[in-house]
Short mmCIF file of C-alpha atoms in Angstrom, two decimals:
data_model
loop_
_atom_site.label_atom_id
_atom_site.label_comp_id
_atom_site.label_asym_id
_atom_site.label_seq_id
_atom_site.Cartn_x
_atom_site.Cartn_y
_atom_site.Cartn_z
CA UNK A 1 112.66 96.64 99.70
CA UNK A 2 113.63 93.39 102.00
CA UNK A 3 117.32 93.11 101.77
CA UNK A 4 117.91 97.00 101.30
CA UNK A 5 120.04 98.87 99.15
CA UNK A 6 123.57 97.17 99.45
CA UNK A 7 121.70 93.48 99.40
CA UNK A 8 119.74 94.99 96.11
CA UNK A 9 122.49 96.14 94.17
CA UNK A 10 124.13 92.68 94.73
CA UNK A 11 121.50 90.53 93.99
CA UNK A 12 121.12 92.71 90.63
CA UNK A 13 124.60 92.23 89.75
CA UNK A 14 124.56 88.37 90.29
CA UNK A 15 120.81 87.12 88.50
CA UNK A 16 122.50 84.62 86.64
CA UNK A 17 124.69 82.56 89.48
CA UNK A 18 122.94 80.06 91.27
CA UNK A 19 119.90 81.46 94.00
CA UNK A 20 122.19 79.87 96.48
CA UNK A 21 124.00 82.27 96.14
CA UNK A 22 122.37 85.17 95.24
CA UNK A 23 120.60 85.06 98.88
CA UNK A 24 123.74 84.16 100.34
CA UNK A 25 125.40 88.10 98.74
CA UNK A 26 121.46 89.49 99.47
CA UNK A 27 122.10 88.47 103.75
CA UNK A 28 125.96 90.08 103.22
CA UNK A 29 124.64 92.79 102.28
CA UNK A 30 122.17 93.22 104.26
CA UNK A 31 124.87 92.93 107.42
CA UNK A 32 127.26 95.46 105.66
CA UNK A 33 123.85 98.08 105.47
CA UNK A 34 123.30 96.88 109.03
CA UNK A 35 127.31 97.90 109.94
CA UNK A 36 126.36 101.54 108.15
CA UNK A 37 123.53 101.76 109.81
CA UNK A 38 126.07 100.78 114.03
CA UNK A 39 128.76 102.74 112.05
CA UNK A 40 126.55 106.24 111.82
CA UNK A 41 124.42 106.14 115.08
CA UNK A 42 127.56 105.80 116.63
CA UNK A 43 129.11 108.50 115.57
CA UNK A 44 126.47 110.83 116.34
CA UNK A 45 126.23 109.66 119.77
CA UNK A 46 130.04 111.43 120.02
CA UNK A 47 129.79 114.14 118.47
CA UNK A 48 126.76 114.47 121.17
CA UNK A 49 128.64 114.84 123.66
CA UNK A 50 130.83 116.78 122.88
CA UNK A 51 128.36 119.25 122.50
#
């Protein structure tokens, strides 16, 4: 899915909202997913430094 897990879930919850709002929420979901991926990567790098 193009918009990722968060975006897809948010879009399903807001199908009755206007398309513009749904797209904005999908983009927000993408940003949330990217942020969580970055947090995972940086924490893995910190762990590797100590090993």
